[in-house]
Every structure is written in structure tokens, then in C-alpha cells.
Tab-separated table of C-alpha atoms in Angstrom:
chain	number	residue	atom	x	y	z
V	1479	UNK	CA	52.796	51.691	-28.630
V	1480	UNK	CA	50.631	52.585	-31.606
V	1481	UNK	CA	47.735	50.114	-31.982
V	1482	UNK	CA	45.439	49.985	-35.003
V	1483	UNK	CA	42.231	49.341	-33.072
V	1484	UNK	CA	39.617	48.059	-35.522
V	1485	UNK	CA	39.528	44.321	-34.759
V	1486	UNK	CA	35.927	44.079	-36.035
V	1487	UNK	CA	37.311	45.041	-39.478
V	1488	UNK	CA	40.592	43.121	-39.148
V	1489	UNK	CA	42.282	46.449	-38.460
V	1490	UNK	CA	41.556	47.727	-41.965
V	1491	UNK	CA	42.724	51.287	-42.570
V	1492	UNK	CA	39.787	53.681	-42.963
V	1493	UNK	CA	39.938	57.453	-43.489
V	1494	UNK	CA	39.390	57.973	-39.763
V	1495	UNK	CA	42.217	55.518	-39.044
V	1496	UNK	CA	44.528	57.576	-41.249
V	1497	UNK	CA	43.707	60.704	-39.239
V	1498	UNK	CA	44.388	58.823	-35.994
V	1499	UNK	CA	47.709	57.515	-37.346
V	1500	UNK	CA	48.772	61.029	-38.332
V	1501	UNK	CA	47.980	62.327	-34.831
V	1502	UNK	CA	49.699	59.361	-33.158
V	1503	UNK	CA	52.865	59.904	-35.204
V	1504	UNK	CA	52.855	63.588	-34.263
V	1505	UNK	CA	52.488	62.655	-30.580
V	1506	UNK	CA	55.265	60.035	-30.785
V	1507	UNK	CA	57.915	62.511	-31.962
V	1508	UNK	CA	60.767	62.354	-29.487
V	1509	UNK	CA	60.174	58.706	-28.525
V	1510	UNK	CA	63.254	56.480	-28.404
V	1511	UNK	CA	61.346	53.776	-30.340
V	1512	UNK	CA	57.878	53.151	-31.729
V	1513	UNK	CA	55.976	49.859	-31.798
V	1514	UNK	CA	53.041	49.503	-34.190
V	1515	UNK	CA	50.631	46.585	-33.898
V	1516	UNK	CA	47.015	45.626	-34.494
V	1517	UNK	CA	44.273	44.985	-31.957
V	1518	UNK	CA	43.291	41.355	-31.440
V	1519	UNK	CA	45.125	38.406	-32.925
V	1520	UNK	CA	43.500	37.948	-36.336
V	1521	UNK	CA	45.201	40.763	-38.224
V	1522	UNK	CA	48.064	43.190	-37.847
V	1523	UNK	CA	46.500	45.308	-40.593
V	1524	UNK	CA	44.371	43.876	-43.382
V	1525	UNK	CA	44.953	46.791	-45.757
V	1526	UNK	CA	42.597	49.534	-46.824
V	1527	UNK	CA	38.974	49.413	-45.706
V	1528	UNK	CA	37.235	47.886	-48.729
V	1529	UNK	CA	33.871	49.443	-47.808
V	1530	UNK	CA	35.423	52.892	-48.063
V	1531	UNK	CA	37.332	51.948	-51.208
V	1532	UNK	CA	34.096	50.792	-52.841
V	1533	UNK	CA	32.504	54.162	-52.026
V	1534	UNK	CA	35.187	56.077	-53.943
V	1535	UNK	CA	33.758	57.229	-57.244
V	1536	UNK	CA	36.588	59.135	-58.900
V	1537	UNK	CA	40.147	58.348	-59.823
V	1538	UNK	CA	41.260	61.571	-58.130
V	1539	UNK	CA	39.679	60.517	-54.824
V	1540	UNK	CA	41.322	57.086	-55.035
V	1541	UNK	CA	44.698	58.667	-55.773
V	1542	UNK	CA	44.295	61.124	-52.881
V	1543	UNK	CA	43.550	58.280	-50.458
V	1544	UNK	CA	46.574	56.308	-51.687
V	1545	UNK	CA	48.840	59.382	-51.444
V	1546	UNK	CA	47.681	60.052	-47.894
V	1547	UNK	CA	48.475	56.521	-46.741
V	1548	UNK	CA	51.751	56.576	-48.682
V	1549	UNK	CA	52.699	59.699	-46.719
V	1550	UNK	CA	51.881	57.929	-43.442
V	1551	UNK	CA	54.023	54.927	-44.417
V	1552	UNK	CA	56.811	57.300	-45.475
V	1553	UNK	CA	56.619	58.924	-42.035
V	1554	UNK	CA	56.964	55.502	-40.405
V	1555	UNK	CA	59.957	54.705	-42.616
V	1556	UNK	CA	61.627	58.041	-41.817
V	1557	UNK	CA	60.680	58.097	-38.133
V	1558	UNK	CA	63.728	59.377	-36.242
V	1559	UNK	CA	63.787	56.361	-33.902
V	1560	UNK	CA	63.490	52.629	-34.613
V	1561	UNK	CA	60.004	51.465	-35.620
V	1562	UNK	CA	59.045	47.902	-34.708
V	1563	UNK	CA	56.054	46.228	-36.371
V	1564	UNK	CA	54.685	43.612	-33.962
V	1565	UNK	CA	52.833	41.337	-36.394
V	1566	UNK	CA	50.294	39.794	-34.048
V	1567	UNK	CA	48.096	38.658	-36.932
V	1568	UNK	CA	48.081	38.498	-40.723
V	1569	UNK	CA	49.649	41.387	-42.661
V	1570	UNK	CA	48.101	41.297	-46.108
V	1571	UNK	CA	47.945	43.870	-48.888
V	1572	UNK	CA	48.263	47.285	-47.318
V	1573	UNK	CA	49.065	45.583	-44.020
V	1574	UNK	CA	52.247	44.213	-45.557
V	1575	UNK	CA	53.010	47.718	-46.821
V	1576	UNK	CA	52.683	49.120	-43.292
V	1577	UNK	CA	54.878	46.282	-41.975
V	1578	UNK	CA	57.725	46.942	-44.425
V	1579	UNK	CA	57.686	50.643	-43.521
V	1580	UNK	CA	58.974	49.583	-40.086
V	1581	UNK	CA	62.655	49.033	-39.363
V	1582	UNK	CA	62.088	45.682	-37.637
V	1583	UNK	CA	59.293	43.147	-38.075
V	1584	UNK	CA	58.597	40.773	-35.158
V	1585	UNK	CA	56.017	38.177	-36.219
V	1586	UNK	CA	53.898	35.600	-34.472
V	1587	UNK	CA	54.659	32.131	-35.814
V	1588	UNK	CA	51.090	31.652	-37.055
V	1589	UNK	CA	50.769	34.788	-39.198
V	1590	UNK	CA	50.816	35.170	-42.953
V	1591	UNK	CA	52.199	38.115	-44.854
V	1592	UNK	CA	51.776	39.025	-48.487
V	1593	UNK	CA	51.314	41.718	-51.071
V	1594	UNK	CA	48.092	40.226	-52.420
V	1595	UNK	CA	46.629	43.424	-53.905
V	1596	UNK	CA	46.826	41.804	-57.337
V	1597	UNK	CA	43.740	39.746	-56.366
V	1598	UNK	CA	41.828	43.063	-56.350
V	1599	UNK	CA	43.479	44.035	-59.646
V	1600	UNK	CA	45.493	46.785	-57.971
V	1601	UNK	CA	49.166	47.143	-57.098
V	1602	UNK	CA	50.768	48.316	-53.856
V	1603	UNK	CA	50.262	52.083	-53.678
V	1604	UNK	CA	51.643	52.954	-50.232
V	1605	UNK	CA	55.343	52.583	-51.071
V	1606	UNK	CA	55.479	48.929	-50.104
V	1607	UNK	CA	56.778	47.590	-53.412
V	1608	UNK	CA	59.945	49.689	-53.233
V	1609	UNK	CA	60.476	48.827	-49.570
V	1610	UNK	CA	59.854	45.146	-50.291
V	1611	UNK	CA	62.517	45.216	-53.030
V	1612	UNK	CA	64.992	46.784	-50.600
V	1613	UNK	CA	64.361	43.935	-48.144
V	1614	UNK	CA	64.190	40.861	-50.384
V	1615	UNK	CA	65.647	41.974	-53.726
V	1616	UNK	CA	64.009	43.165	-56.926
V	1617	UNK	CA	63.268	39.766	-58.486
V	1618	UNK	CA	61.695	38.289	-55.373
V	1619	UNK	CA	59.697	41.506	-54.803
V	1620	UNK	CA	58.340	41.328	-58.365
V	1621	UNK	CA	57.399	37.704	-57.802
V	1622	UNK	CA	55.652	38.395	-54.483
V	1623	UNK	CA	53.779	41.537	-55.561
V	1624	UNK	CA	53.070	40.325	-59.097
V	1625	UNK	CA	51.569	37.000	-58.059
V	1626	UNK	CA	50.062	37.971	-54.717
V	1627	UNK	CA	51.896	35.092	-53.052
V	1628	UNK	CA	51.167	34.890	-49.317
V	1629	UNK	CA	53.950	33.581	-47.073
V	1630	UNK	CA	53.946	31.789	-43.738
V	1631	UNK	CA	55.981	33.516	-41.011
V	1632	UNK	CA	58.893	31.058	-41.209
V	1633	UNK	CA	59.300	31.533	-44.973
V	1634	UNK	CA	59.009	35.308	-44.592
V	1635	UNK	CA	61.813	35.178	-42.016
V	1636	UNK	CA	63.930	32.947	-44.258
V	1637	UNK	CA	63.838	35.454	-47.132
V	1638	UNK	CA	64.342	38.514	-44.910
V	1639	UNK	CA	60.831	39.935	-45.052
V	1640	UNK	CA	60.383	39.296	-41.308
V	1641	UNK	CA	63.250	39.691	-38.843
V	1642	UNK	CA	62.130	37.616	-35.842
V	1643	UNK	CA	59.453	34.922	-35.477
V	1644	UNK	CA	58.170	34.080	-31.999
V	1645	UNK	CA	55.419	31.821	-30.640
V	1646	UNK	CA	52.084	33.583	-31.190
V	1647	UNK	CA	51.257	34.887	-27.721
V	1648	UNK	CA	54.760	36.285	-27.228
V	1649	UNK	CA	55.241	38.256	-30.451
V	1650	UNK	CA	53.278	41.403	-29.609
V	1651	UNK	CA	54.533	41.422	-26.014
V	1652	UNK	CA	58.128	41.038	-27.195
V	1653	UNK	CA	57.697	43.836	-29.720
V	1654	UNK	CA	56.308	46.060	-26.977
V	1655	UNK	CA	59.293	45.353	-24.701
V	1656	UNK	CA	61.976	46.085	-27.295
V	1657	UNK	CA	61.790	49.894	-27.060
V	1658	UNK	CA	62.982	49.633	-23.462
V	1659	UNK	CA	66.171	48.037	-24.773
V	1660	UNK	CA	67.095	51.056	-26.898
V	1661	UNK	CA	69.213	53.726	-25.264
V	1662	UNK	CA	67.451	57.028	-24.797
V	1663	UNK	CA	67.771	59.586	-27.539
V	1664	UNK	CA	67.414	59.306	-31.276
V	1665	UNK	CA	68.849	56.354	-33.106
V	1666	UNK	CA	70.705	56.658	-36.412
V	1667	UNK	CA	68.753	55.246	-39.341
């Protein structure tokens, strides 16, 4: 299990977190499945760490940070075994982008998910918009990303953004148990 462990910052992705994710993905090669979740129950991932984003002074540095996280999300999407996002808390902005990089999204019934980057006057930069369109269709993806609409778990499941919704305490545990249900060896993607 890969846990984003920054509950004090709602599991926001910082530069150090990116380095840890890269190492964790390297170490997970050969696994028959991978579960990604967030520490605590407030957030799966809340997106990029805004304190670090505010410290960026050049467009090149901002683009480099976005490219790095895009590469990490691409690695999740291309991981040679099933990737399960156990949404134990809200998945907003970049958190939604990480979630849609997974093959399966198991959500607690009390979470919210949304591509709300537009509130910061930015657009999804980690590959989430394309992955969102593949899941829910182009028109709905434009609506969600363009307006920043945030969905309850049940609505996200209804439109195909989330695959399974479970009562809150069970969602992360269920996501963690699923890899044991996969046969050993690599799964076709």
C-alpha cells in the first residue's frame, strides 16, 4: 500500500512527496496490485501543496513541477498491475487527478471529488483532464473541469468517476484487501 502521509496538510503533494512517490513506485515494481490512499480521513490527496506553489517565482519552475507530477500520474496509469485508489477522504484538484490515474476508485460514502483547479485560475496539469474524459465522456469532463464542480461520492459513482462506494470506515480497508484477490503475476491493462 502506498500512503500519502501528510495529514497535517490534507495530504497535499509537496516536492518531497513527489520524490517519495517516485521511490515508492520504483519499489512496487513486480507487485500484483497497488493501492494508493491518503493518511487520515479528511483527504485522499488535496492537490499540490499551495505553500510550495506560492513560492514558485518563474513559469519554468511551475511547468517543471507540473511535468514531474504528470510523469508520476502517468506511471500510476501505466503501472503493470492494477492500481486501486482508496479514497478515504476528499479528492480535490490534483487529488482528483491522482485518483483518475488509478484503474479502480473505491470511495468512502462521505467523500467529495472534483477538478476544482479553476477556483485557483489554473487547469488540471497532471493529465487528469484527459483521464477524466476517458471515464465520463468529453462533455461531462469539460463541465466538471471548466466549472470546478465538486461531486458527492454517490453522484461520482453514478457517472462513472468512482467505481465503488462503501461506508466510510470500510473504504480504505476494502481497497487494501483487494490486491489479495488478484492472481499473482502481472495483469493485462
